[in-house]
């Protein structure tokens, strides 16, 4: 099967000597049946001509942000929406810096900023530029924003120096994109459920018990599953996060509602329980607001454990059940105990006694405990990257 057939690729060529190789990228993509539209930055036109790109792609080539003809025919927003993916090759240090600061002062940077698609960059620059701390910081920033970096490679440079900074060869760039499309395609047959956020257990119509979960980690996992082609359902307690496009989102308040929604959305292939579900609920929720005259004695009863219930489901157990563990002490011992007692396949533990990770932070550090008694640490990084790392492992497990 030709995974490239009829795919729409928006190729952005920036001003670097490697730009001449981008013409080969157009040729290879066309040969595989892609439709390729090309944007040349002003500096790119010094290295390759719009005519060469137009001849090879058999499409109009775009260079100016304020071009009357283009705006009437296909404006910069439509251009960013048209593509299945955006490929920036070569991506210069200047373009990487512009992306990292959100600058939009020409057609290429405006389209990139306006894009809602997966964006690949194949950087190419002199080794000193590549190694410059400013460039490295920009790369970390854009990786955290979800941009995908291909290369660069080590080798002789056009400037005569040697080192890292050569653009990855066109056929290798095509290979990286092929792997991406293949993954997406293959994963489309998989269904996933993610639980996220806190639950609320009501004392009376206006008061409830809850916790500090923001939903950030669970939302990031759901988003990454979607990006990798999974048919994803997100069941979430109350959060301040925006809905994620192309995901079925179910909003609940109590643990009981989360359990009911989880059950009614089975069967799935993968279930990831990252929600901070309240362990206790009030056994007798009053219909009226509780009066404050007297001391209040609450009797709390155990909530059903959703993770445990689904892990031990006779007929509808997902192929892979992943639980989380929020620990403040004895992380390894407690996580292994949860893995054993709850019957799930993995426990992803985070130490929530640390102030910079876990609840409500944009960062996390997790230790994945597997059933075969091995474990793997993913050191502190953005929750988005943690999510991508978890999803990578899910993909290799279920395939
Ligand atoms: O939401 P964020 O602010 O981004 O923070 C992320 C997080 C810290 C909430 C997340 O990384 C995390 O650790 N989630 C699990 C929180 C938790 O409730 O852990 P636990 O150790 O109490 O529970 C263990 C597992 O059982 C969890 O998968 C939990 O979803 C599940 N559980 C717990 C109780 C219950 N009644 N039903 C359950 O399914």
Short mmCIF file of C-alpha atoms and ligand atoms in Angstrom, two decimals:
data_model
loop_
_atom_site.label_atom_id
_atom_site.label_comp_id
_atom_site.label_asym_id
_atom_site.label_seq_id
_atom_site.Cartn_x
_atom_site.Cartn_y
_atom_site.Cartn_z
CA UNK A 1 0.00 0.00 0.00
CA UNK A 2 1.32 3.44 -0.92
CA UNK A 3 0.75 5.45 2.24
CA UNK A 4 1.68 8.70 0.45
CA UNK A 5 -0.99 8.45 -2.24
CA UNK A 6 -3.06 11.69 -2.41
CA UNK A 7 -1.46 13.11 0.73
CA UNK A 8 -1.19 16.90 0.75
CA UNK A 9 2.21 18.21 1.79
CA UNK A 10 3.00 21.86 2.33
CA UNK A 11 6.74 22.24 1.87
CA UNK A 12 8.38 25.37 3.27
CA UNK A 13 11.85 26.01 1.89
CA UNK A 14 14.03 28.42 3.88
CA UNK A 15 17.16 30.24 2.79
CA UNK A 16 20.11 27.88 3.18
CA UNK A 17 22.44 26.10 0.81
CA UNK A 18 20.58 22.82 1.47
CA UNK A 19 17.55 24.37 -0.29
CA UNK A 20 18.67 22.77 -3.54
CA UNK A 21 18.03 19.35 -1.95
CA UNK A 22 14.44 20.35 -1.28
CA UNK A 23 13.76 20.18 -5.00
CA UNK A 24 14.61 16.49 -4.69
CA UNK A 25 12.12 16.23 -1.81
CA UNK A 26 9.41 17.62 -4.12
CA UNK A 27 10.37 15.11 -6.81
CA UNK A 28 10.28 12.15 -4.40
CA UNK A 29 6.94 13.19 -2.91
CA UNK A 30 5.38 13.69 -6.36
CA UNK A 31 6.69 10.30 -7.46
CA UNK A 32 4.84 8.75 -4.49
CA UNK A 33 1.55 10.39 -5.47
CA UNK A 34 1.51 13.40 -3.12
CA UNK A 35 0.18 16.82 -3.92
CA UNK A 36 2.90 19.32 -2.96
CA UNK A 37 2.46 23.05 -2.50
CA UNK A 38 5.61 25.03 -1.83
CA UNK A 39 6.36 28.23 0.06
CA UNK A 40 9.75 29.83 -0.53
CA UNK A 41 11.01 32.37 1.99
CA UNK A 42 12.59 35.52 0.49
CA UNK A 43 16.07 34.13 1.22
CA UNK A 44 15.18 30.73 -0.23
CA UNK A 45 14.58 32.39 -3.61
CA UNK A 46 18.33 33.23 -3.63
CA UNK A 47 19.11 29.49 -3.65
CA UNK A 48 16.26 27.99 -5.71
CA UNK A 49 13.81 29.64 -8.05
CA UNK A 50 10.02 29.55 -7.73
CA UNK A 51 10.02 28.27 -11.30
CA UNK A 52 11.99 25.11 -10.39
CA UNK A 53 9.67 24.37 -7.46
CA UNK A 54 6.59 25.04 -9.62
CA UNK A 55 7.87 22.83 -12.46
CA UNK A 56 8.60 19.90 -10.16
CA UNK A 57 5.44 20.20 -8.05
CA UNK A 58 3.18 21.21 -10.95
CA UNK A 59 1.60 23.64 -8.51
CA UNK A 60 1.70 27.35 -7.91
CA UNK A 61 4.55 28.41 -5.59
CA UNK A 62 3.92 30.94 -2.81
CA UNK A 63 6.40 33.58 -1.69
CA UNK A 64 4.58 36.70 -0.44
CA UNK A 65 2.28 37.23 2.50
CA UNK A 66 0.52 40.16 0.88
CA UNK A 67 -0.04 38.87 -2.62
CA UNK A 68 -3.40 39.93 -4.08
CA UNK A 69 -3.64 36.90 -6.36
CA UNK A 70 -2.80 34.41 -3.62
CA UNK A 71 -5.15 35.97 -1.08
CA UNK A 72 -8.03 35.73 -3.56
CA UNK A 73 -7.18 32.17 -4.57
CA UNK A 74 -5.71 30.61 -1.41
CA UNK A 75 -4.94 32.86 1.56
CA UNK A 76 -2.34 31.99 4.19
CA UNK A 77 -4.94 30.48 6.53
CA UNK A 78 -6.42 28.23 3.81
CA UNK A 79 -2.89 27.21 2.87
CA UNK A 80 -2.18 26.12 6.46
CA UNK A 81 -5.51 24.22 6.60
CA UNK A 82 -5.10 22.59 3.17
CA UNK A 83 -2.11 20.42 4.09
CA UNK A 84 -2.09 17.01 5.80
CA UNK A 85 1.36 17.89 7.15
CA UNK A 86 3.80 20.78 6.90
CA UNK A 87 7.47 20.07 6.17
CA UNK A 88 10.06 22.80 6.68
CA UNK A 89 13.24 21.81 4.82
CA UNK A 90 15.77 23.20 5.19
CA UNK A 91 14.79 24.80 8.50
CA UNK A 92 17.33 27.53 9.21
CA UNK A 93 18.41 28.82 12.64
CA UNK A 94 16.47 32.01 11.85
CA UNK A 95 13.23 30.14 11.10
CA UNK A 96 13.63 27.96 14.22
CA UNK A 97 14.10 31.12 16.26
CA UNK A 98 11.04 32.74 14.68
CA UNK A 99 8.90 29.68 15.42
CA UNK A 100 10.08 29.55 19.02
CA UNK A 101 9.12 33.19 19.59
CA UNK A 102 5.85 33.01 17.67
CA UNK A 103 6.95 35.60 15.14
CA UNK A 104 4.89 35.98 11.96
CA UNK A 105 6.54 38.54 9.68
CA UNK A 106 6.39 36.70 6.35
CA UNK A 107 4.26 34.10 4.60
CA UNK A 108 6.20 31.05 5.88
CA UNK A 109 6.20 32.06 9.56
CA UNK A 110 2.55 33.19 9.39
CA UNK A 111 1.44 29.87 7.88
CA UNK A 112 3.45 27.95 10.51
CA UNK A 113 1.91 29.97 13.35
CA UNK A 114 -1.59 29.53 11.90
CA UNK A 115 -1.20 25.82 11.23
CA UNK A 116 -3.20 23.17 13.10
CA UNK A 117 -1.29 20.30 11.47
CA UNK A 118 1.75 18.17 12.35
CA UNK A 119 4.85 20.17 11.46
CA UNK A 120 8.20 18.54 10.62
CA UNK A 121 11.47 20.45 10.52
CA UNK A 122 14.67 19.27 8.84
CA UNK A 123 17.24 21.73 10.24
CA UNK A 124 20.34 22.66 8.26
CA UNK A 125 23.01 25.10 9.38
CA UNK A 126 26.67 25.50 10.23
CA UNK A 127 27.87 23.36 13.16
CA UNK A 128 28.59 26.40 15.39
CA UNK A 129 25.12 27.76 14.73
CA UNK A 130 23.61 24.34 15.48
CA UNK A 131 25.51 24.07 18.74
CA UNK A 132 24.86 27.65 19.85
CA UNK A 133 23.00 27.66 23.19
CA UNK A 134 20.41 30.08 21.77
CA UNK A 135 19.62 27.63 18.97
CA UNK A 136 19.52 24.71 21.43
CA UNK A 137 17.08 26.62 23.67
CA UNK A 138 14.88 27.39 20.68
CA UNK A 139 14.88 23.73 19.69
CA UNK A 140 13.85 22.61 23.18
CA UNK A 141 11.07 25.17 23.08
CA UNK A 142 9.70 24.09 19.74
CA UNK A 143 10.01 20.37 20.59
CA UNK A 144 7.93 21.09 23.69
CA UNK A 145 5.38 22.76 21.43
CA UNK A 146 5.08 19.48 19.52
CA UNK A 147 7.18 20.22 16.39
CA UNK A 148 8.88 17.12 15.02
CA UNK A 149 12.58 17.41 14.24
CA UNK A 150 14.30 15.24 11.60
CA UNK A 151 18.10 15.29 11.86
CA UNK A 152 20.37 17.10 11.27
CA UNK A 153 23.30 14.82 10.40
CA UNK A 154 27.04 14.97 11.04
CA UNK A 155 29.31 15.48 8.04
CA UNK A 156 31.17 17.87 5.75
CA UNK A 157 29.41 21.18 5.34
CA UNK A 158 29.06 23.42 2.33
CA UNK A 159 31.04 26.10 4.24
CA UNK A 160 34.04 23.74 4.49
CA UNK A 161 33.63 22.90 8.19
CA UNK A 162 32.78 19.50 9.61
CA UNK A 163 30.21 18.63 12.26
CA UNK A 164 26.52 18.32 13.07
CA UNK A 165 24.18 20.52 11.06
CA UNK A 166 23.84 18.91 7.61
CA UNK A 167 20.26 18.50 6.45
CA UNK A 168 19.10 14.88 6.50
CA UNK A 169 19.09 13.39 2.99
CA UNK A 170 15.77 13.73 1.13
CA UNK A 171 15.08 9.97 1.04
CA UNK A 172 15.59 9.77 4.83
CA UNK A 173 13.23 12.71 5.36
CA UNK A 174 10.64 10.90 3.24
CA UNK A 175 11.24 7.74 5.32
CA UNK A 176 10.58 9.63 8.59
CA UNK A 177 7.32 10.98 7.18
CA UNK A 178 6.38 7.53 5.91
CA UNK A 179 6.84 6.09 9.44
CA UNK A 180 4.62 8.87 10.79
CA UNK A 181 1.82 8.21 8.26
CA UNK A 182 2.12 4.44 8.74
CA UNK A 183 1.81 4.76 12.51
CA UNK A 184 -1.25 6.94 12.13
CA UNK A 185 -2.83 4.56 9.69
CA UNK A 186 -2.09 1.47 11.72
CA UNK A 187 -3.37 2.99 14.95
CA UNK A 188 -6.68 4.06 13.42
CA UNK A 189 -8.02 0.62 14.18
CA UNK A 190 -7.37 1.10 17.90
CA UNK A 191 -9.79 2.64 20.39
CA UNK A 192 -8.57 4.27 23.58
CA UNK A 193 -10.17 5.66 26.73
CA UNK A 194 -8.37 8.14 28.96
CA UNK A 195 -9.66 9.34 32.32
CA UNK A 196 -8.42 12.71 33.54
CA UNK A 197 -8.89 15.41 36.14
CA UNK A 198 -10.40 15.27 39.60
CA UNK A 199 -13.78 13.96 40.67
CA UNK A 200 -16.17 15.83 42.99
CA UNK A 201 -18.04 14.03 45.74
CA UNK A 202 -20.96 16.07 46.97
CA UNK A 203 -21.86 16.70 50.62
CA UNK A 204 -24.96 18.63 49.70
CA UNK A 205 -26.16 20.44 46.53
CA UNK A 206 -23.41 23.10 46.74
CA UNK A 207 -20.43 21.56 48.55
CA UNK A 208 -18.10 18.81 47.50
CA UNK A 209 -14.80 17.07 48.27
CA UNK A 210 -12.22 17.16 45.48
CA UNK A 211 -8.44 17.33 44.85
CA UNK A 212 -5.79 19.40 43.05
CA UNK A 213 -5.78 17.54 39.70
CA UNK A 214 -5.83 19.95 36.74
CA UNK A 215 -6.35 17.28 34.06
CA UNK A 216 -3.20 18.43 32.21
CA UNK A 217 -1.48 15.03 32.19
CA UNK A 218 -4.58 13.12 31.07
CA UNK A 219 -5.48 15.68 28.38
CA UNK A 220 -1.90 15.52 27.04
CA UNK A 221 -2.12 11.72 26.81
CA UNK A 222 -5.47 11.89 25.01
CA UNK A 223 -4.08 14.47 22.58
CA UNK A 224 -1.02 12.39 21.84
CA UNK A 225 -3.16 9.29 21.24
CA UNK A 226 -5.27 11.30 18.80
CA UNK A 227 -2.12 12.60 17.06
CA UNK A 228 -1.03 9.01 16.62
CA UNK A 229 -4.29 7.99 14.99
CA UNK A 230 -6.19 6.43 17.93
CA UNK A 231 -9.95 6.76 18.11
CA UNK A 232 -9.89 8.44 21.54
CA UNK A 233 -12.47 9.06 24.24
CA UNK A 234 -11.57 11.33 27.14
CA UNK A 235 -13.65 11.06 30.30
CA UNK A 236 -12.83 14.00 32.50
CA UNK A 237 -13.75 15.56 35.79
CA UNK A 238 -14.12 19.35 36.02
CA UNK A 239 -11.02 21.21 34.69
CA UNK A 240 -10.22 24.61 33.20
CA UNK A 241 -8.74 23.04 30.07
CA UNK A 242 -10.01 23.63 26.55
CA UNK A 243 -11.70 20.78 24.69
CA UNK A 244 -9.43 18.90 22.31
CA UNK A 245 -10.53 18.65 18.69
CA UNK A 246 -11.32 15.25 17.14
CA UNK A 247 -11.69 13.54 20.50
CA UNK A 248 -14.91 12.40 22.13
CA UNK A 249 -14.98 14.28 25.43
CA UNK A 250 -17.32 13.23 28.22
CA UNK A 251 -17.55 15.53 31.23
CA UNK A 252 -18.47 14.03 34.59
CA UNK A 253 -18.36 15.13 38.19
CA UNK A 254 -18.46 12.10 40.48
CA UNK A 255 -16.50 8.85 40.53
CA UNK A 256 -19.76 6.97 39.95
CA UNK A 257 -20.38 8.98 36.75
CA UNK A 258 -16.78 8.33 35.64
CA UNK A 259 -17.25 4.59 36.17
CA UNK A 260 -20.61 4.55 34.33
CA UNK A 261 -19.19 6.45 31.35
CA UNK A 262 -16.11 4.24 31.24
CA UNK A 263 -18.26 1.13 31.18
CA UNK A 264 -20.59 2.45 28.51
CA UNK A 265 -17.63 3.32 26.25
CA UNK A 266 -16.13 -0.18 26.33
CA UNK A 267 -14.86 -2.15 24.50
CA UNK A 268 -11.57 -0.39 23.82
CA UNK A 269 -8.06 -1.63 23.11
CA UNK A 270 -6.31 0.63 25.61
CA UNK A 271 -7.51 2.33 28.80
CA UNK A 272 -5.38 4.84 30.68
CA UNK A 273 -6.57 5.90 34.11
CA UNK A 274 -4.83 9.16 34.93
CA UNK A 275 -7.77 10.72 36.78
CA UNK A 276 -7.41 11.52 40.44
CA UNK A 277 -10.59 9.77 41.51
CA UNK A 278 -11.82 10.53 45.02
CA UNK A 279 -11.33 7.42 47.13
CA UNK A 280 -14.25 8.32 49.36
CA UNK A 281 -17.76 9.63 48.92
CA UNK A 282 -20.44 10.82 51.31
CA UNK A 283 -22.79 7.97 52.00
CA UNK A 284 -25.83 10.14 52.41
CA UNK A 285 -25.88 13.28 50.24
CA UNK A 286 -28.47 15.71 51.56
CA UNK A 287 -30.96 17.30 49.17
CA UNK A 288 -30.75 20.60 51.08
CA UNK A 289 -27.74 22.73 51.86
CA UNK A 290 -26.29 21.65 55.23
CA UNK A 291 -26.90 24.27 57.93
CA UNK A 292 -23.85 25.55 59.79
CA UNK A 293 -25.25 25.70 63.34
CA UNK A 294 -23.73 22.47 64.61
CA UNK A 295 -20.45 20.60 64.21
CA UNK A 296 -20.56 18.46 61.14
CA UNK A 297 -19.70 14.77 61.31
CA UNK A 298 -19.35 13.22 57.89
CA UNK A 299 -19.36 9.51 57.27
CA UNK A 300 -17.34 8.71 54.18
CA UNK A 301 -17.55 5.41 52.37
CA UNK A 302 -15.15 3.91 49.86
CA UNK A 303 -15.78 4.76 46.22
CA UNK A 304 -15.60 1.90 43.78
CA UNK A 305 -12.12 1.63 42.25
CA UNK A 306 -12.62 2.19 38.51
CA UNK A 307 -9.13 0.98 37.54
CA UNK A 308 -9.54 -2.20 39.51
CA UNK A 309 -13.06 -2.80 38.22
CA UNK A 310 -12.02 -2.48 34.56
CA UNK A 311 -8.77 -4.45 35.03
CA UNK A 312 -10.76 -7.35 36.42
CA UNK A 313 -13.67 -7.15 33.98
CA UNK A 314 -14.50 -10.64 32.68
CA UNK A 315 -15.60 -9.87 29.17
CA UNK A 316 -14.64 -6.27 28.38
CA UNK A 317 -11.11 -5.92 29.78
CA UNK A 318 -9.05 -3.78 27.35
CA UNK A 319 -5.91 -5.40 25.93
CA UNK A 320 -3.81 -2.87 27.81
CA UNK A 321 -4.88 -1.29 31.10
CA UNK A 322 -2.65 1.47 32.45
CA UNK A 323 -3.07 2.97 35.90
CA UNK A 324 -1.35 5.92 37.54
CA UNK A 325 -0.10 6.22 41.10
CA UNK A 326 0.20 9.55 42.89
CA UNK A 327 2.63 8.87 45.72
CA UNK A 328 4.21 11.01 48.41
CA UNK A 329 6.45 8.30 49.88
CA UNK A 330 7.71 4.77 49.15
CA UNK A 331 6.97 5.28 45.48
CA UNK A 332 8.37 1.97 44.25
CA UNK A 333 6.86 -0.20 46.97
CA UNK A 334 3.42 1.44 46.76
CA UNK A 335 3.35 1.39 42.96
CA UNK A 336 4.24 -2.30 42.80
CA UNK A 337 1.54 -2.98 45.38
CA UNK A 338 -1.02 -1.08 43.25
CA UNK A 339 0.10 -2.95 40.14
CA UNK A 340 -0.45 -6.22 41.92
CA UNK A 341 -3.67 -5.38 43.76
CA UNK A 342 -5.48 -3.53 41.00
CA UNK A 343 -4.70 -6.04 38.25
CA UNK A 344 -3.61 -3.50 35.61
CA UNK A 345 -0.69 -3.98 33.20
CA UNK A 346 1.36 -0.88 34.01
CA UNK A 347 1.43 1.64 36.82
CA UNK A 348 2.78 5.08 35.96
CA UNK A 349 3.94 6.59 39.21
CA UNK A 350 4.64 10.23 39.99
CA UNK A 351 6.00 11.63 43.23
CA UNK A 352 3.45 14.31 44.07
CA UNK A 353 5.36 15.45 47.14
CA UNK A 354 7.70 17.32 44.76
CA UNK A 355 6.43 20.85 44.17
CA UNK A 356 7.53 21.22 40.53
CA UNK A 357 5.81 18.11 39.13
CA UNK A 358 2.54 16.19 39.45
CA UNK A 359 -0.68 17.99 40.35
CA UNK A 360 -1.36 21.11 38.31
CA UNK A 361 2.22 21.56 37.10
CA UNK A 362 3.07 21.68 33.38
CA UNK A 363 5.88 19.22 34.18
CA UNK A 364 6.05 15.69 35.39
CA UNK A 365 8.53 12.91 36.10
CA UNK A 366 7.21 9.38 35.95
CA UNK A 367 8.39 5.90 36.68
CA UNK A 368 6.61 3.18 34.72
CA UNK A 369 6.26 -0.13 36.56
CA UNK A 370 5.55 -3.10 34.30
CA UNK A 371 4.04 -6.46 35.21
CA UNK A 372 7.32 -8.27 34.56
CA UNK A 373 8.76 -6.32 37.50
CA UNK A 374 10.92 -4.02 35.36
CA UNK A 375 10.55 -0.27 35.52
CA UNK A 376 11.56 2.75 33.47
CA UNK A 377 12.10 6.36 34.53
CA UNK A 378 11.07 9.24 32.28
CA UNK A 379 12.95 12.19 33.81
CA UNK A 380 11.38 15.56 34.45
CA UNK A 381 10.01 17.20 31.32
CA UNK A 382 6.80 18.79 30.00
CA UNK A 383 3.64 16.73 30.49
CA UNK A 384 3.21 16.82 26.70
CA UNK A 385 6.55 15.01 26.23
CA UNK A 386 5.74 12.56 29.04
CA UNK A 387 2.48 11.85 27.20
CA UNK A 388 4.31 11.25 23.90
CA UNK A 389 6.75 8.88 25.60
CA UNK A 390 3.88 6.95 27.21
CA UNK A 391 2.02 6.74 23.88
CA UNK A 392 5.17 5.49 22.09
CA UNK A 393 5.32 2.63 24.60
CA UNK A 394 1.60 1.93 24.22
CA UNK A 395 1.99 1.70 20.44
CA UNK A 396 4.86 -0.74 20.63
CA UNK A 397 2.98 -2.83 23.22
CA UNK A 398 -0.32 -3.18 21.36
CA UNK A 399 1.25 -3.72 17.97
O1 LIG B 1 -4.17 16.30 36.50
P1 LIG B 1 -2.79 16.89 36.66
O2 LIG B 1 -2.79 18.17 37.43
O3 LIG B 1 -2.07 16.99 35.33
O4 LIG B 1 -1.94 15.88 37.57
C1 LIG B 1 -1.64 14.61 37.10
C2 LIG B 1 -1.86 13.55 38.21
C3 LIG B 1 -0.88 13.79 39.35
C4 LIG B 1 -3.29 13.61 38.74
C5 LIG B 1 -1.62 12.17 37.52
O5 LIG B 1 -0.32 12.12 37.01
C6 LIG B 1 -1.85 11.01 38.49
O6 LIG B 1 -1.00 10.63 39.27
N1 LIG B 1 -3.08 10.45 38.47
C7 LIG B 1 -3.54 9.42 39.43
C8 LIG B 1 -3.99 10.11 40.69
C9 LIG B 1 -4.49 9.13 41.72
O7 LIG B 1 -5.64 9.19 42.09
O8 LIG B 1 -3.63 8.20 42.08
P2 LIG B 1 -3.95 7.01 43.14
O9 LIG B 1 -2.63 6.48 43.49
O10 LIG B 1 -4.83 7.49 44.23
O11 LIG B 1 -4.79 5.97 42.29
C10 LIG B 1 -4.21 4.89 41.61
C11 LIG B 1 -4.96 4.60 40.34
O12 LIG B 1 -6.27 4.15 40.63
C12 LIG B 1 -5.11 5.76 39.39
O13 LIG B 1 -4.98 5.27 38.06
C13 LIG B 1 -6.53 6.23 39.62
O14 LIG B 1 -7.13 6.82 38.44
C14 LIG B 1 -7.22 4.92 39.95
N2 LIG B 1 -8.40 5.05 40.84
C15 LIG B 1 -8.27 5.50 42.12
C16 LIG B 1 -9.38 5.53 42.94
C17 LIG B 1 -10.63 5.11 42.43
N3 LIG B 1 -11.72 5.16 43.20
N4 LIG B 1 -10.73 4.69 41.18
C18 LIG B 1 -9.64 4.64 40.38
O15 LIG B 1 -9.76 4.24 39.22
#
